[in-house]
Amino acid sequence: MEYFVHFLLAILLTALSYFVGSRIISDGVAIWQALIIGLSVVSLGALTEALGAPIWFIVLVPFPVGMLLLFLFLHEPLYTWFFTYLITLALYSVFHVIMSYFFSFHSLIPAWRLS
């Protein structure tokens, strides 16, 4: 049950970073689109981890999926998408630092344990 709760929390925090990051630059993605991105990215990372891949690969694999889905959902020029993705990554990292440091939650970036 704890894994499922962590899985859902990782999806929600990932979706939140995409949603807020996209709203900072443009009209952004809809909440349901952010949830699809979060579900896809976290599920792919969890699947990669379940298959026993090395940690660097677990962290690397979801990036292209998140980038592609953001580009498809955003409907903005390439430079807007790029800056939106950078902001999303920054927010994602801030969420990870907070969750890892204060709550010992490492499901966002498993290789980067801060607590």
mmCIF file with all atom_site columns, C-alpha atoms in Angstrom:
data_model
loop_
_atom_site.group_PDB
_atom_site.id
_atom_site.type_symbol
_atom_site.label_atom_id
_atom_site.label_alt_id
_atom_site.label_comp_id
_atom_site.label_asym_id
_atom_site.label_entity_id
_atom_site.label_seq_id
_atom_site.pdbx_PDB_ins_code
_atom_site.Cartn_x
_atom_site.Cartn_y
_atom_site.Cartn_z
_atom_site.occupancy
_atom_site.B_iso_or_equiv
_atom_site.pdbx_formal_charge
_atom_site.auth_seq_id
_atom_site.auth_comp_id
_atom_site.auth_asym_id
_atom_site.auth_atom_id
_atom_site.pdbx_PDB_model_num
ATOM 1   C CA . MET A 1 1   ? 0.000  0.000  0.000   1.00 0.00 ? 1   MET A CA 1
ATOM 2   C CA . GLU A 1 2   ? 2.862  2.391  0.786   1.00 0.00 ? 2   GLU A CA 1
ATOM 3   C CA . TYR A 1 3   ? 4.309  1.917  -2.719  1.00 0.00 ? 3   TYR A CA 1
ATOM 4   C CA . PHE A 1 4   ? 0.938  2.782  -4.269  1.00 0.00 ? 4   PHE A CA 1
ATOM 5   C CA . VAL A 1 5   ? 0.646  5.953  -2.164  1.00 0.00 ? 5   VAL A CA 1
ATOM 6   C CA . HIS A 1 6   ? 4.193  6.986  -3.129  1.00 0.00 ? 6   HIS A CA 1
ATOM 7   C CA . PHE A 1 7   ? 3.421  6.199  -6.757  1.00 0.00 ? 7   PHE A CA 1
ATOM 8   C CA . LEU A 1 8   ? 0.310  8.417  -6.698  1.00 0.00 ? 8   LEU A CA 1
ATOM 9   C CA . LEU A 1 9   ? 2.152  11.190 -4.874  1.00 0.00 ? 9   LEU A CA 1
ATOM 10  C CA . ALA A 1 10  ? 4.968  11.089 -7.442  1.00 0.00 ? 10  ALA A CA 1
ATOM 11  C CA . ILE A 1 11  ? 2.395  11.338 -10.259 1.00 0.00 ? 11  ILE A CA 1
ATOM 12  C CA . LEU A 1 12  ? 0.665  14.293 -8.612  1.00 0.00 ? 12  LEU A CA 1
ATOM 13  C CA . LEU A 1 13  ? 3.894  16.181 -7.893  1.00 0.00 ? 13  LEU A CA 1
ATOM 14  C CA . THR A 1 14  ? 5.203  15.544 -11.392 1.00 0.00 ? 14  THR A CA 1
ATOM 15  C CA . ALA A 1 15  ? 1.896  16.694 -12.889 1.00 0.00 ? 15  ALA A CA 1
ATOM 16  C CA . LEU A 1 16  ? 1.947  19.768 -10.654 1.00 0.00 ? 16  LEU A CA 1
ATOM 17  C CA . SER A 1 17  ? 5.401  20.730 -11.907 1.00 0.00 ? 17  SER A CA 1
ATOM 18  C CA . TYR A 1 18  ? 4.271  20.425 -15.532 1.00 0.00 ? 18  TYR A CA 1
ATOM 19  C CA . PHE A 1 19  ? 1.035  22.306 -14.874 1.00 0.00 ? 19  PHE A CA 1
ATOM 20  C CA . VAL A 1 20  ? 2.604  25.209 -12.977 1.00 0.00 ? 20  VAL A CA 1
ATOM 21  C CA . GLY A 1 21  ? 5.642  25.355 -15.265 1.00 0.00 ? 21  GLY A CA 1
ATOM 22  C CA . SER A 1 22  ? 3.467  25.600 -18.328 1.00 0.00 ? 22  SER A CA 1
ATOM 23  C CA . ARG A 1 23  ? 1.259  28.286 -16.761 1.00 0.00 ? 23  ARG A CA 1
ATOM 24  C CA . ILE A 1 24  ? 4.253  30.510 -16.013 1.00 0.00 ? 24  ILE A CA 1
ATOM 25  C CA . ILE A 1 25  ? 5.235  30.885 -19.686 1.00 0.00 ? 25  ILE A CA 1
ATOM 26  C CA . SER A 1 26  ? 1.949  30.541 -21.592 1.00 0.00 ? 26  SER A CA 1
ATOM 27  C CA . ASP A 1 27  ? -1.674 29.528 -21.230 1.00 0.00 ? 27  ASP A CA 1
ATOM 28  C CA . GLY A 1 28  ? -0.200 26.171 -20.343 1.00 0.00 ? 28  GLY A CA 1
ATOM 29  C CA . VAL A 1 29  ? -1.522 22.675 -20.422 1.00 0.00 ? 29  VAL A CA 1
ATOM 30  C CA . ALA A 1 30  ? -4.815 21.606 -18.919 1.00 0.00 ? 30  ALA A CA 1
ATOM 31  C CA . ILE A 1 31  ? -4.743 19.785 -15.597 1.00 0.00 ? 31  ILE A CA 1
ATOM 32  C CA . TRP A 1 32  ? -5.807 16.533 -17.268 1.00 0.00 ? 32  TRP A CA 1
ATOM 33  C CA . GLN A 1 33  ? -2.905 16.869 -19.722 1.00 0.00 ? 33  GLN A CA 1
ATOM 34  C CA . ALA A 1 34  ? -0.487 17.470 -16.859 1.00 0.00 ? 34  ALA A CA 1
ATOM 35  C CA . LEU A 1 35  ? -1.847 14.354 -15.157 1.00 0.00 ? 35  LEU A CA 1
ATOM 36  C CA . ILE A 1 36  ? -1.301 12.319 -18.333 1.00 0.00 ? 36  ILE A CA 1
ATOM 37  C CA . ILE A 1 37  ? 2.286  13.543 -18.499 1.00 0.00 ? 37  ILE A CA 1
ATOM 38  C CA . GLY A 1 38  ? 2.808  12.798 -14.791 1.00 0.00 ? 38  GLY A CA 1
ATOM 39  C CA . LEU A 1 39  ? 1.289  9.323  -15.112 1.00 0.00 ? 39  LEU A CA 1
ATOM 40  C CA . SER A 1 40  ? 3.368  8.534  -18.204 1.00 0.00 ? 40  SER A CA 1
ATOM 41  C CA . VAL A 1 41  ? 6.653  9.805  -16.811 1.00 0.00 ? 41  VAL A CA 1
ATOM 42  C CA . VAL A 1 42  ? 6.304  8.176  -13.382 1.00 0.00 ? 42  VAL A CA 1
ATOM 43  C CA . SER A 1 43  ? 4.967  4.896  -14.795 1.00 0.00 ? 43  SER A CA 1
ATOM 44  C CA . LEU A 1 44  ? 7.825  4.653  -17.258 1.00 0.00 ? 44  LEU A CA 1
ATOM 45  C CA . GLY A 1 45  ? 10.339 5.338  -14.490 1.00 0.00 ? 45  GLY A CA 1
ATOM 46  C CA . ALA A 1 46  ? 8.713  2.727  -12.247 1.00 0.00 ? 46  ALA A CA 1
ATOM 47  C CA . LEU A 1 47  ? 8.663  0.174  -15.064 1.00 0.00 ? 47  LEU A CA 1
ATOM 48  C CA . THR A 1 48  ? 12.313 0.829  -15.843 1.00 0.00 ? 48  THR A CA 1
ATOM 49  C CA . GLU A 1 49  ? 13.137 0.385  -12.161 1.00 0.00 ? 49  GLU A CA 1
ATOM 50  C CA . ALA A 1 50  ? 11.100 -2.837 -11.961 1.00 0.00 ? 50  ALA A CA 1
ATOM 51  C CA . LEU A 1 51  ? 13.076 -4.248 -14.872 1.00 0.00 ? 51  LEU A CA 1
ATOM 52  C CA . GLY A 1 52  ? 16.280 -3.796 -12.853 1.00 0.00 ? 52  GLY A CA 1
ATOM 53  C CA . ALA A 1 53  ? 17.859 -1.055 -14.950 1.00 0.00 ? 53  ALA A CA 1
ATOM 54  C CA . PRO A 1 54  ? 20.751 0.952  -13.507 1.00 0.00 ? 54  PRO A CA 1
ATOM 55  C CA . ILE A 1 55  ? 19.726 4.089  -11.635 1.00 0.00 ? 55  ILE A CA 1
ATOM 56  C CA . TRP A 1 56  ? 21.102 6.483  -14.271 1.00 0.00 ? 56  TRP A CA 1
ATOM 57  C CA . PHE A 1 57  ? 18.856 4.787  -16.863 1.00 0.00 ? 57  PHE A CA 1
ATOM 58  C CA . ILE A 1 58  ? 15.828 4.951  -14.547 1.00 0.00 ? 58  ILE A CA 1
ATOM 59  C CA . VAL A 1 59  ? 16.312 8.702  -14.270 1.00 0.00 ? 59  VAL A CA 1
ATOM 60  C CA . LEU A 1 60  ? 17.096 9.187  -17.985 1.00 0.00 ? 60  LEU A CA 1
ATOM 61  C CA . VAL A 1 61  ? 14.317 7.152  -19.638 1.00 0.00 ? 61  VAL A CA 1
ATOM 62  C CA . PRO A 1 62  ? 11.278 9.294  -18.667 1.00 0.00 ? 62  PRO A CA 1
ATOM 63  C CA . PHE A 1 63  ? 12.783 12.576 -19.935 1.00 0.00 ? 63  PHE A CA 1
ATOM 64  C CA . PRO A 1 64  ? 12.007 12.136 -23.651 1.00 0.00 ? 64  PRO A CA 1
ATOM 65  C CA . VAL A 1 65  ? 8.439  11.060 -22.891 1.00 0.00 ? 65  VAL A CA 1
ATOM 66  C CA . GLY A 1 66  ? 7.788  14.120 -20.720 1.00 0.00 ? 66  GLY A CA 1
ATOM 67  C CA . MET A 1 67  ? 9.411  16.383 -23.289 1.00 0.00 ? 67  MET A CA 1
ATOM 68  C CA . LEU A 1 68  ? 7.388  14.958 -26.175 1.00 0.00 ? 68  LEU A CA 1
ATOM 69  C CA . LEU A 1 69  ? 4.065  15.023 -24.341 1.00 0.00 ? 69  LEU A CA 1
ATOM 70  C CA . LEU A 1 70  ? 4.650  18.583 -23.170 1.00 0.00 ? 70  LEU A CA 1
ATOM 71  C CA . PHE A 1 71  ? 5.430  19.627 -26.745 1.00 0.00 ? 71  PHE A CA 1
ATOM 72  C CA . LEU A 1 72  ? 2.309  17.906 -28.084 1.00 0.00 ? 72  LEU A CA 1
ATOM 73  C CA . PHE A 1 73  ? -0.017 19.318 -25.412 1.00 0.00 ? 73  PHE A CA 1
ATOM 74  C CA . LEU A 1 74  ? 1.451  22.818 -25.228 1.00 0.00 ? 74  LEU A CA 1
ATOM 75  C CA . HIS A 1 75  ? 0.833  23.876 -28.864 1.00 0.00 ? 75  HIS A CA 1
ATOM 76  C CA . GLU A 1 76  ? 3.500  26.571 -28.650 1.00 0.00 ? 76  GLU A CA 1
ATOM 77  C CA . PRO A 1 77  ? 6.635  27.343 -30.691 1.00 0.00 ? 77  PRO A CA 1
ATOM 78  C CA . LEU A 1 78  ? 9.789  25.367 -29.991 1.00 0.00 ? 78  LEU A CA 1
ATOM 79  C CA . TYR A 1 79  ? 11.491 28.126 -27.986 1.00 0.00 ? 79  TYR A CA 1
ATOM 80  C CA . THR A 1 80  ? 8.413  28.501 -25.730 1.00 0.00 ? 80  THR A CA 1
ATOM 81  C CA . TRP A 1 81  ? 8.336  24.741 -25.217 1.00 0.00 ? 81  TRP A CA 1
ATOM 82  C CA . PHE A 1 82  ? 12.053 24.736 -24.350 1.00 0.00 ? 82  PHE A CA 1
ATOM 83  C CA . PHE A 1 83  ? 11.742 27.451 -21.697 1.00 0.00 ? 83  PHE A CA 1
ATOM 84  C CA . THR A 1 84  ? 8.602  25.833 -20.348 1.00 0.00 ? 84  THR A CA 1
ATOM 85  C CA . TYR A 1 85  ? 10.458 22.541 -20.006 1.00 0.00 ? 85  TYR A CA 1
ATOM 86  C CA . LEU A 1 86  ? 13.367 24.231 -18.214 1.00 0.00 ? 86  LEU A CA 1
ATOM 87  C CA . ILE A 1 87  ? 10.969 25.836 -15.745 1.00 0.00 ? 87  ILE A CA 1
ATOM 88  C CA . THR A 1 88  ? 9.216  22.496 -15.284 1.00 0.00 ? 88  THR A CA 1
ATOM 89  C CA . LEU A 1 89  ? 12.542 20.813 -14.490 1.00 0.00 ? 89  LEU A CA 1
ATOM 90  C CA . ALA A 1 90  ? 13.408 23.546 -12.002 1.00 0.00 ? 90  ALA A CA 1
ATOM 91  C CA . LEU A 1 91  ? 10.050 23.158 -10.250 1.00 0.00 ? 91  LEU A CA 1
ATOM 92  C CA . TYR A 1 92  ? 10.410 19.386 -10.294 1.00 0.00 ? 92  TYR A CA 1
ATOM 93  C CA . SER A 1 93  ? 13.827 19.702 -8.643  1.00 0.00 ? 93  SER A CA 1
ATOM 94  C CA . VAL A 1 94  ? 12.487 22.087 -5.986  1.00 0.00 ? 94  VAL A CA 1
ATOM 95  C CA . PHE A 1 95  ? 9.649  19.668 -5.222  1.00 0.00 ? 95  PHE A CA 1
ATOM 96  C CA . HIS A 1 96  ? 12.190 16.860 -4.964  1.00 0.00 ? 96  HIS A CA 1
ATOM 97  C CA . VAL A 1 97  ? 14.437 18.780 -2.583  1.00 0.00 ? 97  VAL A CA 1
ATOM 98  C CA . ILE A 1 98  ? 11.513 19.664 -0.316  1.00 0.00 ? 98  ILE A CA 1
ATOM 99  C CA . MET A 1 99  ? 9.976  16.182 -0.339  1.00 0.00 ? 99  MET A CA 1
ATOM 100 C CA . SER A 1 100 ? 13.293 14.406 0.053   1.00 0.00 ? 100 SER A CA 1
ATOM 101 C CA . TYR A 1 101 ? 14.681 16.633 2.776   1.00 0.00 ? 101 TYR A CA 1
ATOM 102 C CA . PHE A 1 102 ? 11.614 17.094 4.945   1.00 0.00 ? 102 PHE A CA 1
ATOM 103 C CA . PHE A 1 103 ? 9.638  13.900 4.265   1.00 0.00 ? 103 PHE A CA 1
ATOM 104 C CA . SER A 1 104 ? 12.281 11.329 3.199   1.00 0.00 ? 104 SER A CA 1
ATOM 105 C CA . PHE A 1 105 ? 10.347 10.864 -0.046  1.00 0.00 ? 105 PHE A CA 1
ATOM 106 C CA . HIS A 1 106 ? 12.686 9.770  -2.849  1.00 0.00 ? 106 HIS A CA 1
ATOM 107 C CA . SER A 1 107 ? 10.277 8.589  -5.553  1.00 0.00 ? 107 SER A CA 1
ATOM 108 C CA . LEU A 1 108 ? 10.675 11.704 -7.702  1.00 0.00 ? 108 LEU A CA 1
ATOM 109 C CA . ILE A 1 109 ? 14.397 11.293 -8.341  1.00 0.00 ? 109 ILE A CA 1
ATOM 110 C CA . PRO A 1 110 ? 15.438 7.935  -6.813  1.00 0.00 ? 110 PRO A CA 1
ATOM 111 C CA . ALA A 1 111 ? 19.160 8.473  -7.391  1.00 0.00 ? 111 ALA A CA 1
ATOM 112 C CA . TRP A 1 112 ? 19.198 11.830 -5.635  1.00 0.00 ? 112 TRP A CA 1
ATOM 113 C CA . ARG A 1 113 ? 18.598 11.095 -1.950  1.00 0.00 ? 113 ARG A CA 1
ATOM 114 C CA . LEU A 1 114 ? 18.937 14.210 0.178   1.00 0.00 ? 114 LEU A CA 1
ATOM 115 C CA . SER A 1 115 ? 17.888 12.928 3.598   1.00 0.00 ? 115 SER A CA 1
#
